[in-house]
Amino acid sequence: MEKLWTPLILVNLKTYKEGTGKRALDLAKKAEKARDKTDVCIGIAPQYTDLATIAKSVSIPVFAQHIDPIRPGSSTGHVLAEAVKEAGAIGSIINHSEMRLKLADIDAAITRLKELDLIPVACTNNPKVSVSTAALEPDYIAIEPPELIGTGIPVSKAKPEVITETAKLVRQVNPKTTILCGAGITKGDDVSAAIRLGAKGVLVASGVVKAKDPYQVLLNFAQAASRL
Ligand code: G3P
């Protein structure tokens, strides 16, 4: 891969009703419009069932929400990296707080993604776990204190030390890994604060997916990121 996008605003649609099926596609188009207006990269991580439709309908990067560290064969119900790639994903979130993996499986999932030229975005819950994960060389680490997820209380304001500490420690272990942060991000100010603290972008869900006007929120995020 040539280069990673920074800043990156990655929108995880999770399993929200507002981010499922046609509404997922609608959100992806709004994200694309906000990207076109600002030139800040906005990626989207829909459910597996929406990956192919979205990937062929928009030109923004599309990520899976998870893959399993398996190879093609007999793994009923698991998610194969080859399958998300063929559906149009260019990478995958792994180890989200809502889909945690053992360290050995994070390692194997990162390896599987890289074998296929897919971009791993590995989530972590604190600076110490970020350091262990950085040693596995994912392209992105997204630090998200689980207790702030979905609260509207932004990590960049409630726990700034989590971002600064992660940025400092990860840089020592693996300066090539790009750091994102997430949890409770709802405003442009939260995004600017995150970037000032050392993150290169944000991983966000409810602040966009459940917003009255997701386009305006994404535009605010992207404008805040582009000002720095
Ligand atoms: O993956 C993003 C996430 O867990 C943060 O969620 O709703 O606090 O933006 P939210």
Coordinates of C-alpha atoms and ligand atoms in Angstrom, one line a residue:
M1 CA 0.0 0.0 0.0
E2 CA 1.3 3.4 -0.9
K3 CA 0.4 5.5 2.1
L4 CA -2.0 5.6 4.9
W5 CA -4.5 8.4 5.1
T6 CA -4.0 11.1 7.7
P7 CA -6.1 12.6 9.1
L8 CA -8.6 9.7 8.9
I9 CA -12.1 9.9 10.1
L10 CA -13.4 6.3 10.3
V11 CA -17.1 5.8 10.9
N12 CA -18.0 2.4 12.4
L13 CA -21.7 1.7 11.7
K14 CA -21.7 -1.1 14.2
T15 CA -25.1 -2.8 14.2
Y16 CA -27.2 0.4 14.6
K17 CA -30.5 0.3 12.8
E18 CA -29.7 3.7 11.4
G19 CA -26.5 2.2 9.8
T20 CA -28.1 -1.0 8.3
G21 CA -29.0 -1.7 4.7
K22 CA -30.2 1.3 2.7
R23 CA -29.5 3.6 5.6
A24 CA -25.9 2.4 5.6
L25 CA -25.6 3.3 1.9
D26 CA -27.1 6.7 2.5
L27 CA -24.6 7.3 5.3
A28 CA -21.7 6.2 3.1
K29 CA -22.9 8.7 0.4
K30 CA -23.0 11.5 3.0
A31 CA -19.5 10.6 4.1
E32 CA -18.3 10.7 0.5
K33 CA -19.9 14.1 0.0
A34 CA -18.2 15.5 3.2
R35 CA -14.9 14.0 1.9
D36 CA -15.3 15.7 -1.5
K37 CA -16.1 19.0 0.2
T38 CA -13.0 19.0 2.5
D39 CA -10.5 16.5 1.0
V40 CA -10.2 14.9 4.4
C41 CA -10.3 11.1 4.2
I42 CA -13.5 9.6 5.7
G43 CA -13.8 5.8 5.8
I44 CA -16.8 3.7 6.6
A45 CA -17.1 0.3 8.3
P46 CA -20.5 -1.2 7.6
Q47 CA -21.8 -4.6 8.5
Y48 CA -20.6 -7.5 6.3
T49 CA -24.0 -7.7 4.5
D50 CA -23.6 -4.1 3.3
L51 CA -19.9 -4.2 2.3
A52 CA -20.3 -5.1 -1.3
T53 CA -23.1 -2.7 -2.1
I54 CA -21.4 0.2 -0.4
A55 CA -17.9 -0.5 -1.8
K56 CA -19.3 -0.4 -5.4
S57 CA -21.4 2.7 -4.8
V58 CA -18.9 5.1 -3.2
S59 CA -15.2 6.0 -3.7
I60 CA -14.3 6.4 0.0
P61 CA -12.4 3.6 1.8
V62 CA -14.6 0.8 3.1
F63 CA -13.5 -1.4 6.0
A64 CA -14.9 -4.5 7.6
Q65 CA -15.8 -4.3 11.3
H66 CA -13.9 -7.6 12.1
I67 CA -12.2 -10.6 10.5
D68 CA -11.4 -13.9 12.0
P69 CA -7.8 -15.2 11.9
I70 CA -8.7 -18.1 9.7
R71 CA -7.8 -19.4 6.3
P72 CA -10.2 -20.5 3.6
G73 CA -11.8 -23.8 4.5
S74 CA -14.1 -25.2 7.1
S75 CA -14.9 -22.4 9.6
T76 CA -18.7 -22.1 9.6
G77 CA -19.9 -18.7 10.7
H78 CA -16.5 -17.1 10.7
V79 CA -15.4 -14.1 8.6
L80 CA -12.7 -14.7 6.1
A81 CA -10.3 -11.9 5.1
E82 CA -10.4 -13.0 1.4
A83 CA -14.2 -12.6 1.5
V84 CA -14.2 -9.0 2.8
K85 CA -11.5 -8.2 0.3
E86 CA -13.6 -9.6 -2.6
A87 CA -16.6 -7.6 -1.3
G88 CA -14.6 -4.4 -1.7
A89 CA -13.1 -3.8 1.8
I90 CA -9.6 -2.3 1.8
G91 CA -9.0 -3.2 5.4
S92 CA -10.7 -4.2 8.6
I93 CA -11.1 -3.1 12.2
I94 CA -10.0 -5.9 14.6
N95 CA -10.2 -6.4 18.3
H96 CA -13.0 -3.8 18.8
S97 CA -14.1 -3.7 22.5
E98 CA -17.3 -5.2 21.3
M99 CA -15.5 -8.0 19.5
R100 CA -12.3 -8.7 21.5
L101 CA -9.6 -11.1 20.4
K102 CA -6.8 -12.8 22.3
L103 CA -3.4 -11.3 21.6
A104 CA -2.3 -14.4 19.6
D105 CA -5.4 -13.9 17.4
I106 CA -4.8 -10.2 17.0
D107 CA -1.4 -11.2 15.7
A108 CA -2.8 -13.8 13.3
A109 CA -5.5 -11.4 12.1
I110 CA -3.0 -8.7 11.4
T111 CA -0.8 -11.2 9.5
R112 CA -3.8 -12.5 7.5
L113 CA -4.9 -8.9 6.5
K114 CA -1.3 -7.9 5.5
E115 CA -0.9 -11.1 3.4
L116 CA -3.9 -9.8 1.4
D117 CA -2.7 -6.2 1.3
L118 CA -5.6 -5.2 3.5
I119 CA -5.2 -2.5 6.2
P120 CA -5.5 -3.6 9.8
V121 CA -7.0 -1.1 12.2
A122 CA -6.4 -2.7 15.6
C123 CA -8.5 -1.3 18.5
T124 CA -7.0 -1.2 22.0
N125 CA -8.5 -0.2 25.4
N126 CA -5.6 1.4 27.1
P127 CA -2.0 2.6 26.6
K128 CA -0.4 -0.7 27.8
V129 CA -2.5 -2.8 25.5
S130 CA -1.6 -0.3 22.7
V131 CA 2.1 -1.0 23.3
S132 CA 1.6 -4.8 23.0
T133 CA -0.5 -4.3 19.9
A134 CA 2.0 -1.9 18.3
A135 CA 4.6 -4.7 18.5
L136 CA 2.4 -6.7 16.1
E137 CA 2.7 -3.9 13.5
P138 CA -0.8 -3.0 12.5
D139 CA -1.1 0.0 10.2
Y140 CA -3.4 1.8 12.6
I141 CA -4.1 1.5 16.3
A142 CA -7.4 3.0 17.5
I143 CA -7.3 3.6 21.2
E144 CA -10.8 3.6 22.8
P145 CA -11.5 3.6 26.5
P146 CA -14.5 1.2 26.6
E147 CA -16.3 3.1 29.4
L148 CA -16.6 6.2 27.2
I149 CA -17.9 4.4 24.1
G150 CA -21.4 5.6 23.1
T151 CA -21.6 8.1 26.0
G152 CA -21.0 11.3 24.1
I153 CA -18.2 12.1 26.6
P154 CA -15.2 12.5 24.3
V155 CA -12.0 10.6 25.1
S156 CA -10.1 13.7 23.9
K157 CA -11.5 15.8 26.7
A158 CA -12.4 13.3 29.4
K159 CA -9.1 11.2 29.2
P160 CA -6.6 13.2 27.2
E161 CA -3.8 11.4 29.0
V162 CA -4.9 8.1 27.4
I163 CA -4.1 9.6 23.9
T164 CA -0.9 11.3 24.9
E165 CA 0.4 8.3 26.7
T166 CA -0.5 5.9 23.9
A167 CA 1.1 8.2 21.3
K168 CA 4.3 8.4 23.3
L169 CA 4.6 4.7 24.1
V170 CA 3.6 3.4 20.6
R171 CA 6.1 5.7 19.0
Q172 CA 8.9 4.0 21.0
V173 CA 7.8 0.5 20.0
N174 CA 6.7 1.1 16.4
P175 CA 6.9 4.6 14.9
K176 CA 5.2 3.4 11.7
T177 CA 1.9 2.7 13.4
T178 CA -0.6 5.5 13.0
I179 CA -2.7 6.3 16.0
L180 CA -6.5 7.0 16.0
C181 CA -8.6 7.5 19.0
G182 CA -12.3 7.0 19.6
A183 CA -15.2 7.0 22.1
G184 CA -17.7 9.7 22.7
I185 CA -16.6 11.9 19.8
T186 CA -19.6 14.0 18.7
K187 CA -18.2 17.5 17.7
G188 CA -15.5 19.0 15.5
D189 CA -13.8 20.3 18.7
D190 CA -13.4 16.7 20.0
V191 CA -11.7 15.9 16.7
S192 CA -9.3 18.9 16.9
A193 CA -8.5 18.1 20.5
A194 CA -7.7 14.5 19.6
I195 CA -5.3 15.6 16.8
R196 CA -3.6 18.1 19.1
L197 CA -3.0 15.4 21.6
G198 CA -1.2 13.2 19.0
A199 CA -3.9 11.2 17.3
K200 CA -4.0 11.2 13.5
G201 CA -7.7 10.8 13.3
V202 CA -10.7 9.3 15.0
L203 CA -12.8 6.2 15.0
V204 CA -16.4 7.2 15.6
A205 CA -19.9 5.6 15.7
S206 CA -22.9 7.0 17.5
G207 CA -22.0 10.6 17.1
V208 CA -22.4 10.2 13.3
V209 CA -24.8 7.2 12.9
K210 CA -27.4 8.5 15.4
A211 CA -27.0 12.2 14.6
K212 CA -30.0 14.1 13.2
D213 CA -27.8 15.4 10.4
P214 CA -24.9 13.0 9.9
Y215 CA -23.6 15.0 6.9
Q216 CA -23.3 18.2 8.9
V217 CA -21.5 16.3 11.7
L218 CA -19.1 14.7 9.3
L219 CA -18.5 18.0 7.6
N220 CA -17.7 19.6 11.0
F221 CA -15.3 16.7 11.9
A222 CA -13.5 17.0 8.5
Q223 CA -13.3 20.7 8.7
A224 CA -11.9 20.6 12.2
A225 CA -9.3 18.0 11.1
S226 CA -8.3 20.0 8.0
R227 CA -7.6 23.1 10.0
L228 CA -4.8 21.5 11.9
Ligands
G3P1 O1 -15.8 2.1 16.9 C1 -16.1 3.3 17.4 C2 -16.6 3.3 18.8 O2 -16.5 2.2 19.5 C3 -16.8 4.6 19.4 O3 -18.2 4.6 19.5 O4 -20.4 5.7 19.7 O5 -18.6 6.4 21.2 O6 -18.4 7.0 18.8 P1 -18.9 6.0 19.8

